[in-house]
mmCIF file of C-alpha atoms in Angstrom:
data_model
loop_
_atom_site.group_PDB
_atom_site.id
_atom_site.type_symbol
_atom_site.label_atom_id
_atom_site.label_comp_id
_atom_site.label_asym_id
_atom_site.label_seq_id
_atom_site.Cartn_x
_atom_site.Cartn_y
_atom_site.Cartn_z
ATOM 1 C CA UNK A 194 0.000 0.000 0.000
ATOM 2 C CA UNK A 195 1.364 3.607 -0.756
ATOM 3 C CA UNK A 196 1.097 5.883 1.780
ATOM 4 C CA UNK A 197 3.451 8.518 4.081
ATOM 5 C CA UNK A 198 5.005 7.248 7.362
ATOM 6 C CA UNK A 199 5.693 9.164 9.982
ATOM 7 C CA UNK A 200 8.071 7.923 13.274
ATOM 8 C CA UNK A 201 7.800 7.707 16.357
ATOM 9 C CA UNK A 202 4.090 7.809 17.005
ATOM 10 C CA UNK A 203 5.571 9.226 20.363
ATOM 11 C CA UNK A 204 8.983 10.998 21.102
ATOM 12 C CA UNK A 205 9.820 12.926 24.426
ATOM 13 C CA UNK A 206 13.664 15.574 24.018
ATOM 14 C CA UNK A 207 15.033 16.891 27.082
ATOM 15 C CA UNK A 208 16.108 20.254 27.457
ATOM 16 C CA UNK A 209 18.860 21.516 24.824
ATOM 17 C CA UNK A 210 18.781 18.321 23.216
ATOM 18 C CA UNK A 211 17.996 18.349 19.199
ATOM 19 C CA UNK A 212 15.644 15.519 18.199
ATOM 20 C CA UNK A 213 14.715 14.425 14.728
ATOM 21 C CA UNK A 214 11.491 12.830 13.250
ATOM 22 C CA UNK A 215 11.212 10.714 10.469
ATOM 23 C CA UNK A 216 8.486 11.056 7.575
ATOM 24 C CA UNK A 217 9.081 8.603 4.506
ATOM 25 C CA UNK A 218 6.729 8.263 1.404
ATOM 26 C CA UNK A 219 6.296 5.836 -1.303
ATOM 27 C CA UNK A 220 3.534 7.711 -3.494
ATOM 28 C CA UNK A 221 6.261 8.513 -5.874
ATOM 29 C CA UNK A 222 5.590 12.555 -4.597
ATOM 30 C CA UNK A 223 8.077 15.287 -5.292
ATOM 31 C CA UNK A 224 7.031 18.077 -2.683
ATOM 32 C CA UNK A 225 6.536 17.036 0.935
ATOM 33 C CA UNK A 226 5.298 19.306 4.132
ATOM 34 C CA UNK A 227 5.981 19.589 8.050
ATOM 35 C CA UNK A 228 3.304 21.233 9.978
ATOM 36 C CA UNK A 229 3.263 21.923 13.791
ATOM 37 C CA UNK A 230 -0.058 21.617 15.526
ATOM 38 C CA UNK A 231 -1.076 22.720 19.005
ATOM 39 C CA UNK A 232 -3.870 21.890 21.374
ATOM 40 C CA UNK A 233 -6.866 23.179 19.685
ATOM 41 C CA UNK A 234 -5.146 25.080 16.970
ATOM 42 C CA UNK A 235 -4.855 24.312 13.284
ATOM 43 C CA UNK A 236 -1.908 23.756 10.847
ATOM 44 C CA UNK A 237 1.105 25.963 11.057
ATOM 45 C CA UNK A 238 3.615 25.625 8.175
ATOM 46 C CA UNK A 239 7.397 24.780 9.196
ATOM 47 C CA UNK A 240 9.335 23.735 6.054
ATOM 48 C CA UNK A 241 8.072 22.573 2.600
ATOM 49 C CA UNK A 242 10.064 21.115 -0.366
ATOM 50 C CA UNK A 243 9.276 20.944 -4.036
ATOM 51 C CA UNK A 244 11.836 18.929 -5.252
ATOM 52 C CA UNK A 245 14.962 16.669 -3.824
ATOM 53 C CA UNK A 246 17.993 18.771 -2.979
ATOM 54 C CA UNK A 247 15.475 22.330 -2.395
ATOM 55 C CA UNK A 248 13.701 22.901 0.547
ATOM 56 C CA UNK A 249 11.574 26.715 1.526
ATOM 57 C CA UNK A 250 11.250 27.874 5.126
ATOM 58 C CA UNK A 251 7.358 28.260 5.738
ATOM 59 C CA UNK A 252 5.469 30.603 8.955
ATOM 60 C CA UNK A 253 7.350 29.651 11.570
ATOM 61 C CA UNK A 254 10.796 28.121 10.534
ATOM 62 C CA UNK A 255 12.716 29.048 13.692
ATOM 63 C CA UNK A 256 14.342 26.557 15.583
ATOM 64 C CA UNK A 257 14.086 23.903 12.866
ATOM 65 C CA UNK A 258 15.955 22.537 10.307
ATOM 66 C CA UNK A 259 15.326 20.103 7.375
ATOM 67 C CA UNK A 260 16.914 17.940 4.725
ATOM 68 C CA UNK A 261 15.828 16.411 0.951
ATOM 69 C CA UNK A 262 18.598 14.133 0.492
ATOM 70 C CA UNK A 263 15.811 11.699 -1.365
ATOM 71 C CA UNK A 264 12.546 11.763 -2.988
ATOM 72 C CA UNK A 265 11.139 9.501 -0.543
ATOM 73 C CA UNK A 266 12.039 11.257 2.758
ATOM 74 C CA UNK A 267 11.909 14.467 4.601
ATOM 75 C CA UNK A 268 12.962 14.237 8.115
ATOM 76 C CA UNK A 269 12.568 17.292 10.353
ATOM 77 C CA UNK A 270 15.121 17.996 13.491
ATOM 78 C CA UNK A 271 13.896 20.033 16.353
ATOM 79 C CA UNK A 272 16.840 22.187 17.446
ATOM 80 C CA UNK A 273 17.486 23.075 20.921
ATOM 81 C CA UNK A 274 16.966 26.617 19.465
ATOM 82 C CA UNK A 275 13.314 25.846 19.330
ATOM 83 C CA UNK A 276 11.827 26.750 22.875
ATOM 84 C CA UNK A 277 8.468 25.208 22.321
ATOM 85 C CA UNK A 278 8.800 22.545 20.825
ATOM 86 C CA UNK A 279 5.787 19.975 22.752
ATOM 87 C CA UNK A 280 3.782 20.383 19.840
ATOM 88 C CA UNK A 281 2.016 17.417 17.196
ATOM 89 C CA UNK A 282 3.822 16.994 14.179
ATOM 90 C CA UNK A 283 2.371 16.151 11.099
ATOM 91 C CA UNK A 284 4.321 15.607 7.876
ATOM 92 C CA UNK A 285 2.116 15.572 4.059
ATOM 93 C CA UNK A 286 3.162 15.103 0.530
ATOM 94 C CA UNK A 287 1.651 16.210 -2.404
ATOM 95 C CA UNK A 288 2.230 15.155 -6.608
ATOM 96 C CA UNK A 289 3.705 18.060 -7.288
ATOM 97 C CA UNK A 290 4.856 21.420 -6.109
ATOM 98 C CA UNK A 291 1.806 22.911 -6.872
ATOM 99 C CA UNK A 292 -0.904 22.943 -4.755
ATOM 100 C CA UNK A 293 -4.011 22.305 -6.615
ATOM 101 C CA UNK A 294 -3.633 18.571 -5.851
ATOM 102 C CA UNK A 295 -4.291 18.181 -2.231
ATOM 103 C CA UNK A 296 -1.837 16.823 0.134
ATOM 104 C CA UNK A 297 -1.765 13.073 1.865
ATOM 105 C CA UNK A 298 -0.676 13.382 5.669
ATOM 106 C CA UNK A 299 1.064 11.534 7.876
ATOM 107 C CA UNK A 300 -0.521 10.058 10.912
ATOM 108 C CA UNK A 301 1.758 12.742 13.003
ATOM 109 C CA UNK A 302 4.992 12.591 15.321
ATOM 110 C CA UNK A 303 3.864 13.601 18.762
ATOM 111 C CA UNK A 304 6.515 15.434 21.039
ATOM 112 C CA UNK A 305 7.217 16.246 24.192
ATOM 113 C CA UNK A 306 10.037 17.909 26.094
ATOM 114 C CA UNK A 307 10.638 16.447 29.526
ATOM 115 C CA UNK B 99 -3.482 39.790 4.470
ATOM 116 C CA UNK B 100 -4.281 36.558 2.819
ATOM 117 C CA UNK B 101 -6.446 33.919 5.215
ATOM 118 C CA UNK B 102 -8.908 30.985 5.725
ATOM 119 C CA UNK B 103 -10.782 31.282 8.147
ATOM 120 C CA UNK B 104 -13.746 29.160 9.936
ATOM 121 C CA UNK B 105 -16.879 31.259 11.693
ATOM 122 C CA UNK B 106 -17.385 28.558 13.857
ATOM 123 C CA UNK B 107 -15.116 27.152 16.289
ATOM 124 C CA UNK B 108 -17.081 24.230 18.142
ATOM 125 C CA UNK B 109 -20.681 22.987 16.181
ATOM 126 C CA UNK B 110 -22.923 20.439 18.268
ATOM 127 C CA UNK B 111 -25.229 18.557 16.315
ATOM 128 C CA UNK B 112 -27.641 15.240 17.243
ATOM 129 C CA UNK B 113 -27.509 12.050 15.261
ATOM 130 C CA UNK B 114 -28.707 12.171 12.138
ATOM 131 C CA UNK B 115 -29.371 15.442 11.896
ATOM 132 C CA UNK B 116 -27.356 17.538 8.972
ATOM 133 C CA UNK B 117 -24.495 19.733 9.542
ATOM 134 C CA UNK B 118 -22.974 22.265 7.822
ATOM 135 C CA UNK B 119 -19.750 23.866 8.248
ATOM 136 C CA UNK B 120 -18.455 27.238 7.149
ATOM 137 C CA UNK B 121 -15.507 28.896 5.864
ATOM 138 C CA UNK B 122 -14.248 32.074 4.418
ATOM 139 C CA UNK B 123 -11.704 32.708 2.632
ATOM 140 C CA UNK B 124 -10.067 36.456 1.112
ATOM 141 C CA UNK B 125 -7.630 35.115 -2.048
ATOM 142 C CA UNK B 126 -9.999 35.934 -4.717
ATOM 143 C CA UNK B 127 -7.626 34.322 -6.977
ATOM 144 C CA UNK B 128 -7.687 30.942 -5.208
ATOM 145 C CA UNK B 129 -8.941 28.439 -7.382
ATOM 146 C CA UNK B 130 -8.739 24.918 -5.433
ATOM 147 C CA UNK B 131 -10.281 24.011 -2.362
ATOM 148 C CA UNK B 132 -10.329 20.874 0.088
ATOM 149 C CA UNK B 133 -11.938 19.919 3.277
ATOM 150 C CA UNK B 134 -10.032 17.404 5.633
ATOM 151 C CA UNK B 135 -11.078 15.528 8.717
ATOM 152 C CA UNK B 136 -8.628 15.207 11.700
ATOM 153 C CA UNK B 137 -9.877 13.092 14.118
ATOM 154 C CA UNK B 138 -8.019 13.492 17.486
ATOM 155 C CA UNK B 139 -4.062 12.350 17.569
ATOM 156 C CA UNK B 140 -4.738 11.461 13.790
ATOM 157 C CA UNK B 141 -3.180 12.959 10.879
ATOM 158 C CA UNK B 142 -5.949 15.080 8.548
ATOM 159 C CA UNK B 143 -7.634 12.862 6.056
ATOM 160 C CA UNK B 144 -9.421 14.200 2.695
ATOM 161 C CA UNK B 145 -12.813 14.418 2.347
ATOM 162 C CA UNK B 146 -13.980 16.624 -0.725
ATOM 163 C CA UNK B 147 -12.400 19.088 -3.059
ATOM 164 C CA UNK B 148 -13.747 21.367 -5.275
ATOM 165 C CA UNK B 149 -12.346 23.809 -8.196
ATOM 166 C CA UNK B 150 -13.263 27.308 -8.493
ATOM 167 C CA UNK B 151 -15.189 26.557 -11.998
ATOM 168 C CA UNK B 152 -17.745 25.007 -9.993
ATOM 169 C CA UNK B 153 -20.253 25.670 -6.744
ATOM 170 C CA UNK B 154 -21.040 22.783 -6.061
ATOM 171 C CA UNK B 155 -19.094 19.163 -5.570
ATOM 172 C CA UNK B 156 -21.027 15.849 -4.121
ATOM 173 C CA UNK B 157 -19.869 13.049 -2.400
ATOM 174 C CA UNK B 158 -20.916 9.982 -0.404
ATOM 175 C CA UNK B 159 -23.061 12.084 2.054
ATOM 176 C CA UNK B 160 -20.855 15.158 1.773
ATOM 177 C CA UNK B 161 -21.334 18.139 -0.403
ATOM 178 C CA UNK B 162 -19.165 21.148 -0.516
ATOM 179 C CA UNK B 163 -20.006 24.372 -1.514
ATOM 180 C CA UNK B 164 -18.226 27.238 -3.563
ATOM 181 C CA UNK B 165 -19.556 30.874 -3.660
ATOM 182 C CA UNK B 166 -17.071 33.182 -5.130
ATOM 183 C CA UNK B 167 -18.977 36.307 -5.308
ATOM 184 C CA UNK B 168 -18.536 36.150 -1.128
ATOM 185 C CA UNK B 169 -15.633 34.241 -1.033
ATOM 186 C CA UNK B 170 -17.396 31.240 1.130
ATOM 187 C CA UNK B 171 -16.509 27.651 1.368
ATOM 188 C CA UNK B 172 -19.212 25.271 3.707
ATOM 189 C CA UNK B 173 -19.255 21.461 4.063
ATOM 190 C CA UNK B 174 -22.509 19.657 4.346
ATOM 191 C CA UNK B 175 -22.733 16.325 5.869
ATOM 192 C CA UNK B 176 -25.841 14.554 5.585
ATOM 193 C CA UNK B 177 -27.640 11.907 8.267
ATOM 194 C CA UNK B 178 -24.843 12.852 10.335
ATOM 195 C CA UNK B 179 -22.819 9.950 12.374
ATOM 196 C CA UNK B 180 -20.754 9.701 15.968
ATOM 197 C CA UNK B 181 -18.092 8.673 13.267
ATOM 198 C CA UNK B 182 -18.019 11.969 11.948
ATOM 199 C CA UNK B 183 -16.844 13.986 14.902
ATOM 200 C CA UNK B 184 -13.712 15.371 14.581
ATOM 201 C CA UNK B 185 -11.947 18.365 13.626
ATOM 202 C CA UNK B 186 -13.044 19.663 10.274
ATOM 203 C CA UNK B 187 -10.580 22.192 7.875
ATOM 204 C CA UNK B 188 -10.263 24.008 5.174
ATOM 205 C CA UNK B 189 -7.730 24.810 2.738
ATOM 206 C CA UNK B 190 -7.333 27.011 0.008
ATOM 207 C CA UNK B 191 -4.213 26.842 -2.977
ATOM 208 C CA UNK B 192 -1.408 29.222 -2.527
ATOM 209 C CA UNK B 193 0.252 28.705 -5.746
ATOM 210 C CA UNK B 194 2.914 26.259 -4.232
ATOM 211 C CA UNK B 195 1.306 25.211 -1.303
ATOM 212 C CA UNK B 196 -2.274 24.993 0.856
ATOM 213 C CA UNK B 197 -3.657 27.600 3.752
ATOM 214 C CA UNK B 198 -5.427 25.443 6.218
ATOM 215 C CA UNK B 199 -8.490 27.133 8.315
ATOM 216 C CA UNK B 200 -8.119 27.343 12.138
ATOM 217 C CA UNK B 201 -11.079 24.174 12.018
ATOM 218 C CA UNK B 202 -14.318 23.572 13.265
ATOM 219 C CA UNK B 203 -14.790 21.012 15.760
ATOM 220 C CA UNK B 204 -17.943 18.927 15.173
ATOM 221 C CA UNK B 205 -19.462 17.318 18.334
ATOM 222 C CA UNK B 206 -22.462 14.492 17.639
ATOM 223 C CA UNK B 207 -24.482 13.738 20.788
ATOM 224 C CA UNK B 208 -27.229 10.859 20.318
#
């Protein structure tokens, strides 16, 4: 089955420690997207990337950092620069750069600073 | 500024009953829309879409609504289900990427 995986379900960072989550897809997609989410909140836009070897900051970039070594994967590390980091993660890909296809989400990285 | 944005924040509805959820948008030039359902600690799932050469879009007991002259979005659901609460969103194109909606939470009581 094609789809967009996202690990851990669960990951707790202490503080000044940087932590990095995984999202992987096999849908053949070339632009993939993190979004934080808070309690109650909607979808805030951290990184996005078009193509491999490009990545765009999005809203709220701070204290995170990205890489598109591969089509298939975007992982996202969560610097100790970023001082709110608890926050739900989700990670979505879409066909192509444009927009006008919808995006297929992860089922979201989950993390909490201890 | 640019923005999607949702008039209600919390809509309680009984079993069966119909809802409908709303949404404005301001990019007149916007011409793709979805709605997604996040249920809670869930990743958003797509429900509907619609293009801005139509006002209208059905699914299986789901239809979405497009009015460009006020620049409103709404999602109907029909017979509505416990299954269907959750956190509902919308999202308008950006040219390289979506605006999501702050979301509607809808709450089903039997």
């Amino acid at each position: 089955d094609g789809g967009i995986t996202q690990s851990p379900k669960y990951l707790f960072r202490k503080e000044g420690q940087n932590v990095t989550l995984s999202c992987e897809q096999n849908l053949n997609h070339d632009a993939m997207y993190w979004y934080r989410q808070d309690p109650g909140q909607g979808l805030r836009l951290i990184y996005y990337s078009q193509i491999v070897n490009d990545f765009q900051k999005g809203d709220i970039a701070e204290g995170y950092s990205v890489s598109r070594e591969k089509k298939e994967s975007f992982p996202l590390t969560v610097t100790s620069a970023q001082k709110n980091p608890t926050a739900f993660y989700l990670c979505a890909s879409s066909i192509t750069g444009g927009s006008s296809y919808g995006y297929t989400f992860g089922s979201g990285t989950r993390l909490t600073v201890v | 500024g640019e923005s999607v944005g949702l008039h209600l924040p919390t809509l309680s509805v009984q079993e069966g009953d119909n809802s409908i959820i709303n949404c404005a948008y301001s990019n007149s030039a916007s011409d793709y829309f979805i709605w997604y359902k996040q249920e809670s600690g869930k990743g958003p799932q797509f429900i509907i879409d619609i293009r801005s050469n139509m006002d209208k879009r059905q699914g299986q007991r789901v239809t979405v609504l497009l009015n460009k002259t006020v620049k409103h979005l709404s999602l109907q659901i029909a017979a509505t289900q416990p299954g269907d609460s959750a956190v509902y969103f919308c999202a308008e194109d950006n040219t390289d990427k979506l605006i999501f909606g702050t979301g509607t939470r809808l709450q089903v009581f039997p």
